[in-house]
Structure formats: C-alpha cells, structure tokens
Tab-separated table of C-alpha atoms in Angstrom:
chain	number	residue	atom	x	y	z
A	1	ASP	CA	-5.822	14.077	1.217
A	2	ALA	CA	-6.104	14.849	4.924
A	3	LYS	CA	-3.395	13.617	7.271
A	4	THR	CA	-3.654	10.820	9.819
A	5	THR	CA	-1.754	10.363	13.089
A	6	GLN	CA	-0.950	6.935	14.498
A	7	PRO	CA	1.298	5.725	17.322
A	8	ASN	CA	4.647	4.510	16.026
A	9	SER	CA	4.366	1.128	17.680
A	10	MET	CA	2.163	-1.022	19.902
A	11	GLU	CA	2.555	-4.329	21.654
A	12	SER	CA	-0.020	-6.996	22.214
A	13	ASN	CA	-0.190	-10.463	23.695
A	14	GLU	CA	-1.235	-13.345	21.528
A	15	GLU	CA	-4.946	-14.193	21.586
A	16	GLU	CA	-5.857	-10.854	23.152
A	17	PRO	CA	-7.792	-8.064	21.414
A	18	VAL	CA	-5.857	-5.174	19.927
A	19	HIS	CA	-7.151	-1.644	19.445
A	20	LEU	CA	-5.132	0.426	16.979
A	21	PRO	CA	-6.043	4.134	17.104
A	22	CYS	CA	-5.934	6.689	14.317
A	23	ASN	CA	-6.574	10.420	14.518
A	24	HIS	CA	-7.758	12.313	11.462
A	25	SER	CA	-9.066	15.619	12.756
A	26	THR	CA	-9.029	17.317	9.327
A	27	ILE	CA	-11.072	14.627	7.602
A	28	SER	CA	-13.546	15.925	5.035
A	29	GLY	CA	-17.086	14.698	4.564
A	30	THR	CA	-16.233	12.603	1.516
A	31	ASP	CA	-13.039	10.981	2.835
A	32	TYR	CA	-13.080	7.231	3.274
A	33	ILE	CA	-11.048	5.703	6.120
A	34	HIS	CA	-8.913	2.804	4.925
A	35	TRP	CA	-6.724	0.378	6.842
A	36	TYR	CA	-4.011	-1.631	5.164
A	37	ARG	CA	-1.282	-3.693	6.760
A	38	GLN	CA	2.172	-4.670	5.585
A	39	LEU	CA	3.825	-7.842	6.754
A	40	PRO	CA	7.638	-7.964	6.680
A	41	SER	CA	9.063	-8.002	3.139
A	42	GLN	CA	5.596	-7.994	1.589
A	43	GLY	CA	3.368	-5.509	-0.182
A	44	PRO	CA	0.479	-4.037	1.793
A	45	GLU	CA	-2.808	-5.868	2.025
A	46	TYR	CA	-6.290	-4.490	2.500
A	47	VAL	CA	-7.807	-4.860	5.941
A	48	ILE	CA	-10.986	-2.806	6.053
A	49	HIS	CA	-12.482	0.541	5.132
A	50	GLY	CA	-15.476	2.667	6.059
A	51	LEU	CA	-17.104	6.039	5.648
A	52	THR	CA	-19.361	6.748	8.618
A	53	SER	CA	-20.694	3.539	10.134
A	54	ASN	CA	-18.732	0.902	11.991
A	55	VAL	CA	-17.676	-2.001	9.785
A	56	ASN	CA	-16.909	-5.638	10.420
A	57	ASN	CA	-15.267	-8.238	8.234
A	58	ARG	CA	-13.486	-11.526	8.764
A	59	MET	CA	-10.170	-9.803	9.472
A	60	ALA	CA	-11.125	-6.949	11.778
A	61	SER	CA	-13.611	-4.352	12.907
A	62	LEU	CA	-13.476	-0.623	12.287
A	63	ALA	CA	-14.975	1.705	14.845
A	64	ILE	CA	-15.472	5.266	13.587
A	65	ALA	CA	-16.086	8.112	16.008
A	66	GLU	CA	-19.342	9.990	15.613
A	67	ASP	CA	-17.522	13.168	14.521
A	68	ARG	CA	-15.278	11.028	12.252
A	69	LYS	CA	-12.150	12.690	13.619
A	70	SER	CA	-10.765	9.404	14.845
A	71	SER	CA	-11.150	5.698	14.247
A	72	THR	CA	-9.968	2.459	15.780
A	73	LEU	CA	-9.022	-0.774	14.086
A	74	ILE	CA	-9.899	-3.732	16.262
A	75	LEU	CA	-8.275	-7.128	15.915
A	76	HIS	CA	-10.435	-9.349	18.077
A	77	ARG	CA	-7.829	-11.976	18.803
A	78	ALA	CA	-4.245	-11.193	17.839
A	79	THR	CA	-2.079	-13.958	16.447
A	80	LEU	CA	1.637	-13.953	15.733
A	81	ARG	CA	0.793	-13.598	12.030
A	82	ASP	CA	-0.840	-10.246	12.763
A	83	ALA	CA	2.545	-8.696	13.514
A	84	ALA	CA	2.817	-6.029	10.825
A	85	VAL	CA	2.778	-2.300	10.159
A	86	TYR	CA	-0.810	-1.052	10.099
A	87	TYR	CA	-1.580	2.001	7.999
A	88	CYS	CA	-4.609	4.239	8.480
A	89	ILE	CA	-5.215	6.207	5.279
A	90	LEU	CA	-7.805	8.707	4.137
A	91	SER	CA	-8.863	8.736	0.525
A	92	ARG	CA	-11.286	10.977	-1.338
A	93	ASN	CA	-12.695	7.924	-3.111
A	94	ALA	CA	-12.665	4.300	-2.091
A	95	GLY	CA	-10.249	2.401	-4.338
A	96	ASN	CA	-8.314	5.507	-5.314
A	97	MET	CA	-4.627	6.300	-4.933
A	98	LEU	CA	-3.415	5.871	-1.366
A	99	THR	CA	-0.915	8.121	0.409
A	100	PHE	CA	0.808	6.176	3.166
A	101	GLY	CA	1.875	7.740	6.462
A	102	GLY	CA	4.138	6.220	9.074
A	103	GLY	CA	1.751	3.552	10.314
A	104	THR	CA	1.803	1.611	13.590
A	105	ARG	CA	4.175	-1.293	13.986
A	106	LEU	CA	2.275	-3.975	15.901
A	107	MET	CA	4.313	-6.506	17.811
A	108	VAL	CA	2.556	-9.616	19.096
A	109	LYS	CA	4.097	-11.509	21.991
A	110	PRO	CA	3.484	-15.222	22.426
B	1	GLY	CA	-9.594	-12.947	-4.026
B	2	ALA	CA	-7.884	-10.688	-6.539
B	3	VAL	CA	-4.183	-11.292	-7.044
B	4	VAL	CA	-1.416	-9.012	-8.244
B	5	SER	CA	1.754	-10.757	-9.344
B	6	GLN	CA	4.996	-8.801	-9.245
B	7	HIS	CA	8.177	-10.143	-10.792
B	8	PRO	CA	11.025	-10.467	-10.006
B	9	SER	CA	10.840	-10.547	-6.225
B	10	ARG	CA	14.522	-9.786	-5.893
B	11	VAL	CA	17.154	-8.512	-8.318
B	12	ILE	CA	20.805	-7.627	-7.962
B	13	CYS	CA	22.408	-5.684	-10.767
B	14	LYS	CA	25.535	-3.754	-11.593
B	15	SER	CA	25.574	0.007	-11.616
B	16	GLY	CA	24.647	1.387	-15.040
B	17	THR	CA	22.387	-1.461	-16.103
B	18	SER	CA	18.620	-1.285	-16.521
B	19	VAL	CA	16.116	-3.389	-14.629
B	20	LYS	CA	12.523	-4.126	-15.614
B	21	ILE	CA	9.870	-4.967	-13.020
B	22	GLU	CA	6.541	-6.448	-14.086
B	23	CYS	CA	3.211	-6.067	-12.354
B	24	ARG	CA	0.293	-8.230	-13.493
B	25	SER	CA	-3.286	-8.382	-12.314
B	26	LEU	CA	-4.055	-12.074	-12.591
B	27	ASP	CA	-7.818	-12.273	-12.337
B	28	PHE	CA	-9.077	-8.761	-12.966
B	29	GLN	CA	-8.541	-5.863	-15.313
B	30	ALA	CA	-6.809	-2.776	-13.992
B	31	THR	CA	-7.111	0.497	-15.838
B	32	THR	CA	-4.961	2.145	-13.202
B	33	MET	CA	-1.867	0.874	-11.454
B	34	PHE	CA	0.368	2.640	-8.958
B	35	TRP	CA	4.100	2.311	-8.360
B	36	TYR	CA	5.611	2.884	-4.924
B	37	ARG	CA	9.097	2.673	-3.497
B	38	GLN	CA	10.021	1.991	0.094
B	39	PHE	CA	13.324	2.451	1.900
B	40	PRO	CA	14.170	0.349	4.977
B	41	LYS	CA	12.069	1.209	8.033
B	42	LYS	CA	10.226	3.877	6.046
B	43	SER	CA	6.734	4.157	4.634
B	44	LEU	CA	5.705	3.696	1.020
B	45	MET	CA	6.211	6.674	-1.287
B	46	LEU	CA	4.094	6.990	-4.412
B	47	MET	CA	6.245	7.321	-7.516
B	48	ALA	CA	3.726	7.376	-10.325
B	49	THR	CA	0.230	6.536	-11.467
B	50	SER	CA	0.057	4.337	-14.524
B	51	ASN	CA	-3.000	4.441	-16.784
B	52	GLU	CA	-3.600	1.866	-19.503
B	53	GLY	CA	-2.962	3.283	-22.945
B	54	SER	CA	-1.660	6.659	-21.810
B	55	LYS	CA	1.417	8.237	-20.280
B	56	ALA	CA	2.076	7.770	-16.602
B	57	THR	CA	1.678	10.630	-14.153
B	58	TYR	CA	4.785	11.064	-12.013
B	59	GLU	CA	4.960	12.496	-8.522
B	60	GLN	CA	7.075	15.545	-7.890
B	61	GLY	CA	10.755	14.708	-7.713
B	62	VAL	CA	10.489	11.419	-9.594
B	63	GLU	CA	12.435	11.442	-12.861
B	64	LYS	CA	10.275	10.115	-15.674
B	65	ASP	CA	13.301	9.365	-17.871
B	66	LYS	CA	14.870	7.397	-15.057
B	67	PHE	CA	11.811	5.365	-14.125
B	68	LEU	CA	10.061	4.342	-17.331
B	69	ILE	CA	6.507	3.100	-16.903
B	70	ASN	CA	4.564	1.241	-19.562
B	71	HIS	CA	0.932	0.138	-19.149
B	72	ALA	CA	0.181	-1.407	-22.509
B	73	SER	CA	-2.634	-3.714	-21.440
B	74	LEU	CA	-5.327	-3.880	-18.795
B	75	THR	CA	-3.423	-6.527	-16.872
B	76	LEU	CA	0.224	-5.490	-17.156
B	77	SER	CA	2.293	-2.506	-16.114
B	78	THR	CA	6.085	-2.411	-16.148
B	79	LEU	CA	8.584	-0.194	-14.370
B	80	THR	CA	12.061	0.041	-15.865
B	81	VAL	CA	14.806	1.552	-13.745
B	82	THR	CA	17.253	2.851	-16.331
B	83	SER	CA	20.967	3.177	-15.707
B	84	ALA	CA	20.517	2.057	-12.120
B	85	HIS	CA	22.818	3.392	-9.415
B	86	PRO	CA	23.288	2.317	-5.793
B	87	GLU	CA	20.936	5.076	-4.591
B	88	ASP	CA	18.144	3.401	-6.605
B	89	SER	CA	18.400	0.358	-4.337
B	90	SER	CA	14.992	0.078	-2.718
B	91	PHE	CA	11.851	-2.033	-2.350
B	92	TYR	CA	9.523	-1.324	-5.279
B	93	ILE	CA	5.833	-2.168	-4.944
B	94	CYS	CA	3.006	-1.987	-7.464
B	95	SER	CA	-0.693	-1.862	-6.808
B	96	ALA	CA	-3.687	-2.229	-9.062
B	97	ARG	CA	-7.140	-0.742	-8.972
B	98	PRO	CA	-9.810	-2.974	-10.546
B	99	SER	CA	-11.549	-1.368	-13.508
B	100	ALA	CA	-14.964	-2.179	-12.072
B	101	ARG	CA	-16.818	1.020	-11.204
B	102	ASN	CA	-17.492	-0.085	-7.643
B	103	ALA	CA	-13.886	-1.007	-6.902
B	104	GLU	CA	-13.313	-0.159	-3.284
B	105	LYS	CA	-9.781	-1.258	-2.600
B	106	LEU	CA	-6.349	-1.606	-4.092
B	107	PHE	CA	-4.456	-4.847	-4.489
B	108	PHE	CA	-0.708	-4.863	-4.025
B	109	GLY	CA	2.082	-6.970	-5.449
B	110	SER	CA	4.543	-8.642	-3.122
B	111	GLY	CA	7.283	-6.180	-3.999
B	112	THR	CA	10.681	-6.243	-5.721
B	113	GLN	CA	13.856	-5.753	-3.727
B	114	LEU	CA	16.370	-4.039	-6.011
B	115	SER	CA	20.015	-3.990	-5.011
B	116	VAL	CA	22.408	-2.044	-7.241
B	117	LEU	CA	26.088	-2.795	-6.718
C-alpha cells in the first residue's frame, strides 16, 4: 500500500473546527483513503473513508483533493473527547487489512 | 453498531507462562481477523491475518510458534503468547472484518495490555 504523511501533532481549541491534513502523493487509482482514530488506551475506531468524492458523516467530513494526492479530515467542532491519534491510511480495498503509519496526535484545549 | 469484544483487557504474568487473548465479534460474522501489537508512543504493527478455518498468515519477523493464532469460528479468534518474556510486554489489539461482501471498514477490540514480569 502507498505511504501517507501526516504531521506528528496538532493543537486545537475546544468547539473550534479542526483540519487534519494527510499527503499521499503515490496513491493509486484504486486506493481508498481511510481515517481511524485511537483514543488513549483503546483500540482504533473508524472515522470515515472515501475514494474520490468528499464524504460527510456524523463524526467528520473528508475532503479529497482533485488529484487525490492529499486529503483533509475535518472535525467541525472539536470537543475534549476528540483528543486522540488520527491515522490516515490507504487501502487497496475498503475493509481490507490496514497498515498504520505514525498518525497525528490531536490535543484539544478547553 | 458492530462490536468487537477483546478479553482480557489487562494481564500480568510471570516470565515463561503462556497467555491467551480472545477476540469476539459480537453481532456479526468475521471471516478475517487481524492481530496488531503496539508499543508505548508507537503506531500499531500488524502481526498476522487470521482466517476462519485455515492457518494464519504471519508478517515478516513474527514467530508463528511464539504467537499462536486460532480462528475456529466466524466470531472468535484467539492469540496465545507462548512462553512469554518481558520483551513480549505490549498492547495487543485485534480487529475484525465483517464477512458481508460490502464490508467497508474494520472494527477493533479495546486492546489487551500484557505485562510480563
């Protein structure tokens, strides 16, 4: 699977939007873009995924660049419970094995 | 939503003993389950892919005789750390892929913190 690059950490204020970037310049045409997050001492949980079009769900929005070489996870209103490590992962098939990179540690300040 | 139950959540054992970790999909069938390990402040590393009714596929560098995986049913996979040593102390996490053909995401257990004294 192609590699992704994310900032090591980001800070946000509570109740403000958060934009988490991810670069994946070697993405192939069939790679899905997945986002999972891991709260402290927990297993990861699914956030959102997409292929080409922007996606919205109750947790977040995913904005995918037109050339698909980057994407941004958007949390519309950060809460303290959103403090976690966010992983951007490419996978040849949705629901297939995931290879985790370093992720972005999001800190939310009250 | 789909739930994966992992048990125990925490285990402390003496060096040389074996520890079994269970991973159950509670409300769906999972033909495929994955086992990861995670060291403090590090990312998850895939150890093996477990397929129901067949032998697990191990990642390079993971000893199959050390980490025994059994996936005897569509809702249960177990990881046994045999003859555990302090260097095996880690956070072990399972995940399950629903058997449905349109399954689009993985569901993860809450992890098992193994401490070997």
